[in-house]
Coordinates of C-alpha atoms and ligand atoms in Angstrom, one line a residue:
X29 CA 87.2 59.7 158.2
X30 CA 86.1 60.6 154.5
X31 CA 83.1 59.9 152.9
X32 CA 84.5 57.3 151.2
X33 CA 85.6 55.4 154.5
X34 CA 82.0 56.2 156.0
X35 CA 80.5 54.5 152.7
X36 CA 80.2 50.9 153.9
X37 CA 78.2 51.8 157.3
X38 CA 76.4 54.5 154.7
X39 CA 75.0 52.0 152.5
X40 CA 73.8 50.1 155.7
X41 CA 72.0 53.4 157.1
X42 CA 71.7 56.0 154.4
X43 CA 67.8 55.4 153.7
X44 CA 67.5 55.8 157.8
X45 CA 66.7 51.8 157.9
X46 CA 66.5 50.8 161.2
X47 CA 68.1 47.5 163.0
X48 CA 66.3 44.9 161.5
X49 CA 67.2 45.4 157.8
X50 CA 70.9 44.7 159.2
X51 CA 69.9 40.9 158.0
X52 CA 68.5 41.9 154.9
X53 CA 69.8 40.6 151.2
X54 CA 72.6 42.5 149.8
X55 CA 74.9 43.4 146.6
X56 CA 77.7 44.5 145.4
X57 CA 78.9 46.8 143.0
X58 CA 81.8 46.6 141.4
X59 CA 84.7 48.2 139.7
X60 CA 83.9 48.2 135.7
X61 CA 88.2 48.1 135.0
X62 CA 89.1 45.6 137.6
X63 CA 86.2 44.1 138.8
X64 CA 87.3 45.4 142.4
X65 CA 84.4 45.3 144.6
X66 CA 83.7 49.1 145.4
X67 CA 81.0 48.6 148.2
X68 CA 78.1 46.1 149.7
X69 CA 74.0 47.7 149.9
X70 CA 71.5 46.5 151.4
X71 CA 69.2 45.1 149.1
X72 CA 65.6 47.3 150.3
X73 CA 62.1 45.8 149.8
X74 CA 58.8 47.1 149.4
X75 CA 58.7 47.5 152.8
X76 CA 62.1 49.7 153.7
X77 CA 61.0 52.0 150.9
X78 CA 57.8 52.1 152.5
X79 CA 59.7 53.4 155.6
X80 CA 62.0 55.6 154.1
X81 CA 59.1 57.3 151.9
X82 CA 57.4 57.6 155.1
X83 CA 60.2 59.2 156.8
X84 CA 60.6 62.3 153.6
X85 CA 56.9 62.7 153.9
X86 CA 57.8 64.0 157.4
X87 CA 60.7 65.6 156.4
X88 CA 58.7 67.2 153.2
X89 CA 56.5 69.4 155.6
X90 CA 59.6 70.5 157.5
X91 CA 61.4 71.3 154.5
X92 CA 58.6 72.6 152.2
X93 CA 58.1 75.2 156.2
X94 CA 61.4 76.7 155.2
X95 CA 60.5 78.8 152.1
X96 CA 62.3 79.4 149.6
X97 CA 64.9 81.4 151.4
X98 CA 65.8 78.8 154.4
X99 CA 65.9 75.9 151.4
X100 CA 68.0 78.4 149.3
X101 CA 70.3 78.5 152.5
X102 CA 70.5 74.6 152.8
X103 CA 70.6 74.0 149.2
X104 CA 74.0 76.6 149.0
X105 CA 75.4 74.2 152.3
X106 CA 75.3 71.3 149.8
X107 CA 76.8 72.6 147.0
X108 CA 79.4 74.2 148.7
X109 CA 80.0 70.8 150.7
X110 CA 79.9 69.0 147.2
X111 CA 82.5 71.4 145.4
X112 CA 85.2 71.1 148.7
X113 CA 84.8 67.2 148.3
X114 CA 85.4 67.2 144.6
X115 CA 88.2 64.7 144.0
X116 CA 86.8 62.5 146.5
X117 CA 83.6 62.2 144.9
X118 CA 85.3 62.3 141.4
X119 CA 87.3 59.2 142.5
X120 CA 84.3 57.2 143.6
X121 CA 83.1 57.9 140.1
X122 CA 86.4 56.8 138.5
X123 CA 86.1 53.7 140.7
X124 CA 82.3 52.5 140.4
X125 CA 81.3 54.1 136.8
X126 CA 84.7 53.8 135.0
X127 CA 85.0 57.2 133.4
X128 CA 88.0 59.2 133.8
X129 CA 88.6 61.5 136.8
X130 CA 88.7 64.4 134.7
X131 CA 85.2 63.6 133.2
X132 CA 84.4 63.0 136.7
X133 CA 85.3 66.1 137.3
X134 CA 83.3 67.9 135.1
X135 CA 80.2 65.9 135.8
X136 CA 80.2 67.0 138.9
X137 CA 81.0 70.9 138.1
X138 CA 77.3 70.8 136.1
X139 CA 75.7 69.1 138.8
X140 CA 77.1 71.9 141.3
X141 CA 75.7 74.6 138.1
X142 CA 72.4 73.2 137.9
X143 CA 72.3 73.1 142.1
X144 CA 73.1 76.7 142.5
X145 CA 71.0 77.5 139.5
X146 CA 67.6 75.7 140.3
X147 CA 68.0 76.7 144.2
X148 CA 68.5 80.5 142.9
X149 CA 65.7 80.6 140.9
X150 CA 63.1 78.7 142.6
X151 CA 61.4 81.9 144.5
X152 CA 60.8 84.1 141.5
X153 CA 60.0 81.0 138.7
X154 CA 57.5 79.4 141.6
X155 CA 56.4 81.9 144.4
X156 CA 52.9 83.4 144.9
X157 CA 51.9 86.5 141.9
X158 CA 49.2 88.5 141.0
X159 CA 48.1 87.8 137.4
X160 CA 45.5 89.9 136.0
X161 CA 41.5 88.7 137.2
X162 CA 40.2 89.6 133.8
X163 CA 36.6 91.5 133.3
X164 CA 34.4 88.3 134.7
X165 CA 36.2 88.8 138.1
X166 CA 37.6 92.2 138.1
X167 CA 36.6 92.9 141.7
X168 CA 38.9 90.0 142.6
X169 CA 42.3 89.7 143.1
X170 CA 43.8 86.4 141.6
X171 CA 47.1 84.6 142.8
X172 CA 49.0 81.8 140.7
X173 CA 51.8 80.2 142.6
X174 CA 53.3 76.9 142.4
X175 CA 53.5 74.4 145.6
X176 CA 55.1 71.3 145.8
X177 CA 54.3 67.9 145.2
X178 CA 55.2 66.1 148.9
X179 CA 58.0 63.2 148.4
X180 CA 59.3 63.0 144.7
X181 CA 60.9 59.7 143.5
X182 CA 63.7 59.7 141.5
X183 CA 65.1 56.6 139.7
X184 CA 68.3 57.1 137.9
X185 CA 70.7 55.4 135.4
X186 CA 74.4 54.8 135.6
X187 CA 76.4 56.4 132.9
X188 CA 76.3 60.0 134.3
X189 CA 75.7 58.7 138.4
X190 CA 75.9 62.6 139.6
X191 CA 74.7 65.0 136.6
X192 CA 71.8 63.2 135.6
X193 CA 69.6 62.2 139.2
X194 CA 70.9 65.6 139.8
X195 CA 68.7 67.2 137.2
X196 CA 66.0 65.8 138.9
X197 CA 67.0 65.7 142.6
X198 CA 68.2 69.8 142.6
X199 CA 65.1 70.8 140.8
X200 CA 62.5 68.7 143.2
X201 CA 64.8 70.0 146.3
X202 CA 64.6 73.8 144.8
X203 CA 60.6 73.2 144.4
X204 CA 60.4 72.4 148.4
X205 CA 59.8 68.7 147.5
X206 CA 61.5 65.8 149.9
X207 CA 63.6 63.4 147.4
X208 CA 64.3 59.7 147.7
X209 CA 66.5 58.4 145.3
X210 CA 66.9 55.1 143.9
X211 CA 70.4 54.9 141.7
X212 CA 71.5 52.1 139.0
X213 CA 72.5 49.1 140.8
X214 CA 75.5 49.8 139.0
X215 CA 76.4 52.8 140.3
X216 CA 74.9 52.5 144.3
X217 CA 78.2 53.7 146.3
X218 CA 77.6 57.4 144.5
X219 CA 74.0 57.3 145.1
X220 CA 75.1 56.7 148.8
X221 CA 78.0 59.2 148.9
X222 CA 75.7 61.9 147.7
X223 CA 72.9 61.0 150.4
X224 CA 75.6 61.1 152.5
X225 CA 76.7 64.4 151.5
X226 CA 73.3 65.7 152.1
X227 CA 73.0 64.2 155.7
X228 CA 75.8 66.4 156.8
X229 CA 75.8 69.3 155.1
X230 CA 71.7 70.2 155.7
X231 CA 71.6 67.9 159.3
X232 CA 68.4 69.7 160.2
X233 CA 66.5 68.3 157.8
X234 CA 68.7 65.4 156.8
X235 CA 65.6 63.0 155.8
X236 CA 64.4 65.5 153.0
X237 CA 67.1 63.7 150.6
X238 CA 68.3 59.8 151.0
X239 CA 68.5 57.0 149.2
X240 CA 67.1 53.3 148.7
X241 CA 69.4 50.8 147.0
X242 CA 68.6 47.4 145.2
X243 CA 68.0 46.6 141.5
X244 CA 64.6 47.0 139.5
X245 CA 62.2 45.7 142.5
X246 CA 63.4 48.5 144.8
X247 CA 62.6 50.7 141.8
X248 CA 59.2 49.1 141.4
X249 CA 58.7 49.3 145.6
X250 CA 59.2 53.5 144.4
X251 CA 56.9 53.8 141.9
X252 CA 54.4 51.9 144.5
X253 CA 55.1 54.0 147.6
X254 CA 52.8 56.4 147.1
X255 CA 55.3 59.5 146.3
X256 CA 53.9 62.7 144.3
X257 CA 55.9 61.9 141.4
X258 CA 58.2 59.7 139.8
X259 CA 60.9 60.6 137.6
X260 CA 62.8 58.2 135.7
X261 CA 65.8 58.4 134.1
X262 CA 67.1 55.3 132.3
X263 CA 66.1 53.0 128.9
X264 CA 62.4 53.3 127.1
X265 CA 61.9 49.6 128.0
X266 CA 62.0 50.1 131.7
X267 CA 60.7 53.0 131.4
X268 CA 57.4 51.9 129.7
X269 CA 57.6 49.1 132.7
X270 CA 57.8 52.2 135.4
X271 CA 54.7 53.8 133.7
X272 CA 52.8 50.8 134.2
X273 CA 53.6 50.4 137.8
X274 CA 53.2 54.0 138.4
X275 CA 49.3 53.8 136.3
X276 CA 48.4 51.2 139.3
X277 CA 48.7 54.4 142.0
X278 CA 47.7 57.1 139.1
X279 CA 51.4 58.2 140.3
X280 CA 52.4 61.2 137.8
X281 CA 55.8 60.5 135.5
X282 CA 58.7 62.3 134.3
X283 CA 60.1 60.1 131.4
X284 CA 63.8 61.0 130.4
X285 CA 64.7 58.0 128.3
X286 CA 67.4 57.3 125.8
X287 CA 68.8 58.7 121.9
X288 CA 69.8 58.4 118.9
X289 CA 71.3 62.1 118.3
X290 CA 72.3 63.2 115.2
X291 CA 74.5 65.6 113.8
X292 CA 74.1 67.6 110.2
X293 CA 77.0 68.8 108.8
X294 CA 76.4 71.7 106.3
X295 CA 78.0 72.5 103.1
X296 CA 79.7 75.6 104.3
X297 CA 80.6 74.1 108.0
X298 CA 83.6 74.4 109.4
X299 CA 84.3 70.5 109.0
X300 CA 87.0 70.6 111.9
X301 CA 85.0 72.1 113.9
X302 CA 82.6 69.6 113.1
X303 CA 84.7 66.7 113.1
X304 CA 86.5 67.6 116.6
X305 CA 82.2 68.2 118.5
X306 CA 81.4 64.7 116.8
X307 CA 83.8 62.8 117.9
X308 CA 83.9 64.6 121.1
X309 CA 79.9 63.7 121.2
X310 CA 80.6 60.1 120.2
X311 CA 83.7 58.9 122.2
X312 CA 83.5 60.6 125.5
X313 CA 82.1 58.8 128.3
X314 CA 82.5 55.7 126.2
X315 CA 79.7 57.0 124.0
X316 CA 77.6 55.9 127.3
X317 CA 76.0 59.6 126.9
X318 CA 72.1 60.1 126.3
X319 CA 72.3 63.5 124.6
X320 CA 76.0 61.8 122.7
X321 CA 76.3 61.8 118.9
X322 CA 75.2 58.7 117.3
X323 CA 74.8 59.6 113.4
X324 CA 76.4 62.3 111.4
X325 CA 74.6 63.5 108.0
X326 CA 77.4 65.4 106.1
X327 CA 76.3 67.3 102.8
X328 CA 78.2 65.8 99.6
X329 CA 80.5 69.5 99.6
X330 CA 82.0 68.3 102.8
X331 CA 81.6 64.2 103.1
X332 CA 85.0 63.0 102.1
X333 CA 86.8 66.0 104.4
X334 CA 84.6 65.1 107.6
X335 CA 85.1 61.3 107.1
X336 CA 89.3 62.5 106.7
X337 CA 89.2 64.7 109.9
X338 CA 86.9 62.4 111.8
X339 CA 89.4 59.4 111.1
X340 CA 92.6 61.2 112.3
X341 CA 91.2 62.8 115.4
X342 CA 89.9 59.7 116.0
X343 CA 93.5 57.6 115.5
X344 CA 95.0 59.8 119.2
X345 CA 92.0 58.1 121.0
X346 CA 92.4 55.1 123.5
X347 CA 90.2 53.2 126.2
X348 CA 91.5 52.3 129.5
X349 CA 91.7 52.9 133.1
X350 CA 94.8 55.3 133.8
X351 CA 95.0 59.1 133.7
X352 CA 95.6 58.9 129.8
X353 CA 93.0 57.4 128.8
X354 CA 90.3 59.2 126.4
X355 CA 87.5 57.2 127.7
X356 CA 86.7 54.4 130.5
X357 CA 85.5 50.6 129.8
X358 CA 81.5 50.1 129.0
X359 CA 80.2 50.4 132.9
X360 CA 77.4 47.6 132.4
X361 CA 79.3 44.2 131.2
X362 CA 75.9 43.6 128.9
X363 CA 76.3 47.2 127.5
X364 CA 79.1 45.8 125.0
X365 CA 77.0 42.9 124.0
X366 CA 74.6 45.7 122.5
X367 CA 77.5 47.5 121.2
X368 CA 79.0 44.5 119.1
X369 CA 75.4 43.2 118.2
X370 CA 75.3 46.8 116.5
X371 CA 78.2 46.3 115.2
X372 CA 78.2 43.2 113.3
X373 CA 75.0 44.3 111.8
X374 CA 76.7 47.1 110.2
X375 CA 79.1 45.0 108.6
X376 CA 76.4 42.8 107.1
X377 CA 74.4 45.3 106.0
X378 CA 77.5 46.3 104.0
X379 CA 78.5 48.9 106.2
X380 CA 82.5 50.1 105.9
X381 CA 84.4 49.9 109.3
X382 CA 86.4 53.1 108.7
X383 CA 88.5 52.9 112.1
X384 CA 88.0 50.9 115.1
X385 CA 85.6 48.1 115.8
X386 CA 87.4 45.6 118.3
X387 CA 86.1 44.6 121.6
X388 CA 88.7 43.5 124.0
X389 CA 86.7 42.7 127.3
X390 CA 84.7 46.1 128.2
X391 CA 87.5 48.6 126.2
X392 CA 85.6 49.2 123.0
X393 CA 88.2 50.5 120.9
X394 CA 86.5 54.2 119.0
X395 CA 84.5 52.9 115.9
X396 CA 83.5 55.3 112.7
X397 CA 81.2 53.1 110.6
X398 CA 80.7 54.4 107.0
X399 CA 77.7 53.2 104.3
X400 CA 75.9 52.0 106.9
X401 CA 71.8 51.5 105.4
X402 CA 69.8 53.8 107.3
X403 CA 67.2 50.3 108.6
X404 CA 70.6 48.8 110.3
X405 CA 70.4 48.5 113.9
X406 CA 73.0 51.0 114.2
X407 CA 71.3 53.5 112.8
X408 CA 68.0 52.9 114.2
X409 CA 68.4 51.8 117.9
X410 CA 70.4 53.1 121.2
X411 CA 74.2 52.0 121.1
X412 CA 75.3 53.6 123.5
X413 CA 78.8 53.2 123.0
X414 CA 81.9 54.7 121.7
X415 CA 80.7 54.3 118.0
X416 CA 79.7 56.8 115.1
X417 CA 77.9 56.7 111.9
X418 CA 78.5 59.1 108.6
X419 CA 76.3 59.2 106.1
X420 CA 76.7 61.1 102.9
X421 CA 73.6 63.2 102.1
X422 CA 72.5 65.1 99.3
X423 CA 71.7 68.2 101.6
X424 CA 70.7 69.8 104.6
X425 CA 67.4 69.1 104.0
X426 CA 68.0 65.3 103.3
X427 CA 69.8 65.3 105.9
X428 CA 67.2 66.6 108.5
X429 CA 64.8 64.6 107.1
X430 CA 67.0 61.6 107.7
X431 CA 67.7 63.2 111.1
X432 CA 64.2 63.3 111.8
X433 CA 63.3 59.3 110.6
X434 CA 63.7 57.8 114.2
X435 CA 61.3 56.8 116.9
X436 CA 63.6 58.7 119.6
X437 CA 64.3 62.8 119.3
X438 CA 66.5 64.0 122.7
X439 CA 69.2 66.1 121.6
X440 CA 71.1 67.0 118.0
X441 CA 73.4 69.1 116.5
X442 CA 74.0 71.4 113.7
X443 CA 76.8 73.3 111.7
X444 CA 76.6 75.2 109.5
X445 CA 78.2 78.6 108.6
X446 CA 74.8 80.6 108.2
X447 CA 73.0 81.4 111.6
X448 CA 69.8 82.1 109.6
X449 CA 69.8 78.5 107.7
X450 CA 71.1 76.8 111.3
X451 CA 68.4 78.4 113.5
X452 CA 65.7 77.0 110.6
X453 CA 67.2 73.6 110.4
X454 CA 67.5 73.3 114.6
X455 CA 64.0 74.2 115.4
X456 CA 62.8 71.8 112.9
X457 CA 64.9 69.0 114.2
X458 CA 62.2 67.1 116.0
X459 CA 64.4 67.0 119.7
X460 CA 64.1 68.7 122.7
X461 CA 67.5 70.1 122.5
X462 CA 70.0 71.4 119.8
X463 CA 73.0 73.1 119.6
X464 CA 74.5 75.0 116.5
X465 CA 78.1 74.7 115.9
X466 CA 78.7 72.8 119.5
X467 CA 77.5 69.6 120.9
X468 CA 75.7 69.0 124.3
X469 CA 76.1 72.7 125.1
X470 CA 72.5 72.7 125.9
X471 CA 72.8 70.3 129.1
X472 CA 75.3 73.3 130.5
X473 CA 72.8 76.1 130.7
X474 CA 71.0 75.3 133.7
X475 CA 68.0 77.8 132.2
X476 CA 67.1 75.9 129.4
X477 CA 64.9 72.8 129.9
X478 CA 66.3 69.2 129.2
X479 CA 64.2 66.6 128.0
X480 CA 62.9 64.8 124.7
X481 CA 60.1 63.6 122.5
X482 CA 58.8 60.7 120.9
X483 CA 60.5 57.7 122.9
X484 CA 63.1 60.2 124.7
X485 CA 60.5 60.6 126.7
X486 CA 58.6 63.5 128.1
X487 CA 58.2 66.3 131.0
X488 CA 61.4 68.5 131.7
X489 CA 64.0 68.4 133.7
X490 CA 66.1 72.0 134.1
X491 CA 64.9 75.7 133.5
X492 CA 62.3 77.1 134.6
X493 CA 60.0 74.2 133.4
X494 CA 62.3 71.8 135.5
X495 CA 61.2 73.5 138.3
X496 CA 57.0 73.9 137.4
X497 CA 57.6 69.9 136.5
X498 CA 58.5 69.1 140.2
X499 CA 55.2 71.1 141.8
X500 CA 51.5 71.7 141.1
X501 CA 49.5 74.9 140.1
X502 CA 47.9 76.7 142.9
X503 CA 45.3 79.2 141.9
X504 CA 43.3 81.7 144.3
X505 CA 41.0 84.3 143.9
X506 CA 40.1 86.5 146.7
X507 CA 37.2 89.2 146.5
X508 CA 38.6 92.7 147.3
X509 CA 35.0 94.6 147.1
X510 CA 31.8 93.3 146.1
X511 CA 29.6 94.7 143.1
X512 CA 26.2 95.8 143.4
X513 CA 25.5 93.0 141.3
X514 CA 26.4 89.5 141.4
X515 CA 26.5 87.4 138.2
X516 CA 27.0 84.0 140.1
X517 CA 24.0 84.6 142.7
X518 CA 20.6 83.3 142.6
X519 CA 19.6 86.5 143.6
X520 CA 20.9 88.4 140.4
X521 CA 18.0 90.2 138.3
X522 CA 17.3 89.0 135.1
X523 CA 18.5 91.8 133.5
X524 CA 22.1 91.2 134.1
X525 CA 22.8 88.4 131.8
X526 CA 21.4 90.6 129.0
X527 CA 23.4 93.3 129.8
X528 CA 25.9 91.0 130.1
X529 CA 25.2 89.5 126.3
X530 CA 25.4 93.3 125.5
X531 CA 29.2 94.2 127.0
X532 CA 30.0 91.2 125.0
X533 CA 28.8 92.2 121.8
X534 CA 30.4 95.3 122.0
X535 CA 33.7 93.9 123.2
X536 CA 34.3 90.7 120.6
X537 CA 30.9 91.2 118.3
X538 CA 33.3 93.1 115.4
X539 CA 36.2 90.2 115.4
X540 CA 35.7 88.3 112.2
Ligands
LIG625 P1 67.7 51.2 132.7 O1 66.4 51.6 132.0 O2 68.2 49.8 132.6 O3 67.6 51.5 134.3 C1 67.3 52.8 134.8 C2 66.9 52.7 136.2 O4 65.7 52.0 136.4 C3 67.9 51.9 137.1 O5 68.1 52.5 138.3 C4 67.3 50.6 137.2 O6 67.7 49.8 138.3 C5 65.9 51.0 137.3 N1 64.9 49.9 137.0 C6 65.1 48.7 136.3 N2 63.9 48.0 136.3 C7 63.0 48.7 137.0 C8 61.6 48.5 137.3 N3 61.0 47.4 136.9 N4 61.0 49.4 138.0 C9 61.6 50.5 138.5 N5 62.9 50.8 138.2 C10 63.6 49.9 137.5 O7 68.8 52.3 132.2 P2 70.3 52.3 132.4 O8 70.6 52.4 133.9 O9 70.9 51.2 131.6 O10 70.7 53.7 131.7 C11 71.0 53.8 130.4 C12 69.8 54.4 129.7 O11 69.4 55.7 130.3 C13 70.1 54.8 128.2 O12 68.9 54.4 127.5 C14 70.2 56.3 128.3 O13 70.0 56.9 127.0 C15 69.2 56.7 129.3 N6 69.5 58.0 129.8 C16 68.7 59.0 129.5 C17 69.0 60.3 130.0 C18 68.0 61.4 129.7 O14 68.2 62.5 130.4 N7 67.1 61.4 128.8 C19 70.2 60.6 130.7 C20 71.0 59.5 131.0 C21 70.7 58.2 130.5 P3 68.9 48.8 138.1 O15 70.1 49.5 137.5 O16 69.2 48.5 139.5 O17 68.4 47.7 137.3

């Protein structure tokens, strides 16, 4: 029997609930293309979270008992389990999120990256070391290591169901922290699968990773359980809503929220290059992409060549459900109704639709908006949808600086033919990440950390800084020989502090 077939009993069992929650509310999710039903969860409240959380905290001690090498053994026994299972999993995706199988596919490869990565790298980035004691204490050794937090709570969104909890779920697993996962009621079946996955791939401590299913009250029952931290992938609304709940327990946050990522396009760019990242960054995944190209600020020089390029790469793409297609249907039915509200105020605001621009159920069909005033809702707020905006800019400065005019700051891009003027422009890009001459590349290196600023949110997920995020500084002094005299005694003479006053002097007094 595959995972798959085990998925209905799964998502009756996965978050270990016992007997009685067989009666309990339930939902469905569905397929986005056909509106297939793809599997039935149980529906957990306040109080089967409160079990489950219960059950990791167990788990946690076991797991966290380990070390990092008997976790680093465990954590190899999923990935390899999750790479042999593939095209199974990758067909769940195609079925519950929409996207492609071959996205699917390579959704899944980061995940497996990141895994390996963050369970490689967890000894030396968090395990006990000497740093130096310093003159104040230099008859005492001191220790700095990193322990984890308990049970961390992860609460994720729909339009990457595997990559994205994964940059949380690998990273908090790596740290020696127990996970319980709460996916997007959208996208619960792959939530399950990969709880699933865990349960028999590490069965000795198979309550160190499960999942609780339901909508935004199971969510809220998370925030409330009392975990070590909560970290929320998903929209800044809800996730100024999870704050609050989480204030109510002083529960700690990790906030990776949406984007508005734009691309600058440089005079001496190589505009095909350009043309073939943005549109790349735009249109796949349905534009349903956090870190996906939203805006494009092309210098005068190379404007009219971009919009050219943009336009015919654009013309070979086509929405739908079968192995051609260049992108799936919107996963969340109201998704669209954001999309065409964008769209309409384009066209009002005397925006130019330069391609594209129907809506035929949820295929969006790939939309390049041109003209389009920098206050329209398409340019200011999340579309999240297979849709692009050019602007013709004086530039590369205007164009940062228009780059830079938005609320949100998670990814971006740059090309540009000089590595000296690209580095400059991308470290003032006010994001988290950028890549030169490439889009997304930076969610592929599993050492450098993934987050944003501004309303994308804050804390990291990834790198070494994913890893600190997901446990707490322990520091530790311990004498190694006592000095004839002790500064932090009552019984010191009162000489010492002047003495002391003196070293000082003689040590900082010059520094001006
Ligand atoms: P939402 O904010 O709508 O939901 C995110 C998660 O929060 C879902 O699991 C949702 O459950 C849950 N939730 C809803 N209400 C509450 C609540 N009151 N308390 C606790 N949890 C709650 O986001 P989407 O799922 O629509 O995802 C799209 C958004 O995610 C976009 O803005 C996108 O940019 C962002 N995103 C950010 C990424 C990043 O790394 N920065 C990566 C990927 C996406 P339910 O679905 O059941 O309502």
């Amino acid at each position: 029997m595959s995972l798959n077939e085990e998925l209905h009993s799964v998502s009756r069992t996965t978050a270990g609930t016992v007997a009685r929650h067989d009666t309990q509310e339930t939902f469905r999710s569905t397929n986005p293309a056909t509106g297939a039903v793809v599997g039935v969860f149980p529906v957990h409240d306040a109080d089967a979270v409160a079990e489950t959380v219960a059950r990791a905290r167990v788990a946690a001690q076991t797991w966290a008992a380990l070390g990092f090498a008997g976790r680093r053994v465990r954590l190899a026994a999923y990935r390899g389990y999750l790479a042999r299972r593939m095209h199974e999993l990758a067909e769940l995706v195609h079925r519950e999120n929409g996207k492609p199988h071959a996205d699917a596919i390579l959704e899944i490869t980061l995940a497996i990256d990141h895994l390996a990565w963050a369970s490689t790298h967890a000894s030396k980035t968090l395990g006990p070391r000497r740093v130096r004691a310093g003159m104040l204490a230099a008859n005492h050794a001191a220790v700095l290591e990193y322990q984890p937090l308990g049970v961390v709570g992860v609460i994720g969104p729909w339009n990457y169901p595997v990559f994205t909890p994964m940059g949380s779920i690998a990273y908090a697993l790596s740290a020696g922290n127990a996970v319980v996962f709460k996916p997007s009621e959208f996208t619960p079946a792959i939530g399950a699968w990969l709880a699933a996955a865990w349960r028999a791939a590490v069965p000795d401590v198979a309550d160190a990773f499960q999942v609780v299913t339901g909508s935004g009250g199971t969510g809220a029952a998370l925030c409330r359980a009392g975990v070590g931290k909560l970290a929320f992938t998903g929209s800044a609304a809800t996730g100024r809503t999870v704050m609050a709940t989480c204030a109510e327990t002083l529960t700690p946050v990790l906030m990776e929220l949406g984007g508005k990522d734009a691309m600058i396009v440089d005079d001496d760019a190589d505009v095909a290059a350009a043309a073939g990242a943005a549109v790349w960054g735009a249109m796949s995944n349905g534009g349903q992409t956090c870190i996906g190209i939203e805006r494009v600020y092309a210098t005068s020089a190379v404007y009219d060549r971009f919009v050219a390029e943009v336009t015919s790469q654009v013309a070979g793409l086509r929405p739908g459900s079968d192995d051609d297609a260049a992108y799936g249907p919107m996963t969340m039915a109201g998704q669209t109704d954001v999309v065409r509200r964008h769209l309409d105020d384009a066209r009002s605001a005397g925006g130019r639709v330069a391609t594209g621009g129907t809506v035929d159920g949820g295929f969006i069909a790939p939309t390049v908006l041109l003209d389009v005033p920098e206050s329209s809702s398409a340019v200011r707020e999340e579309t999240f949808g297979p849709t692009l905006t050019i602007a013709r800019v004086r530039d590369a400065e205007e164009a940062l600086q228009r780059a830079n005019a938005s609320t949100m700051g998670l990814g971006g891009s740059v090309f540009s033919g000089s590595r000296a003027k690209a580095m400059d422009l991308a470290r003032r890009m006010r994001s988290g990440m950028t890549s030169i001459n490439s889009v997304i590349t930076f969610a592929s290196v599993p050492a450098l950390p993934f987050g944003g600023v501004g309303e994308s949110g804050f804390g990291r997920i990834h790198g070494e800084d994913g890893l600190r995020e997901f446990s707490r500084a322990k520091a530790i002094t311990r004498l190694r020989f006592a000095l004839p005299v002790d500064l932090m005694s009552f019984r010191r003479p009162p000489s010492a502090t002047d003495t002391l006053a003196r070293v000082m002097g003689i040590v900082h007094g010059s520094h001006r």
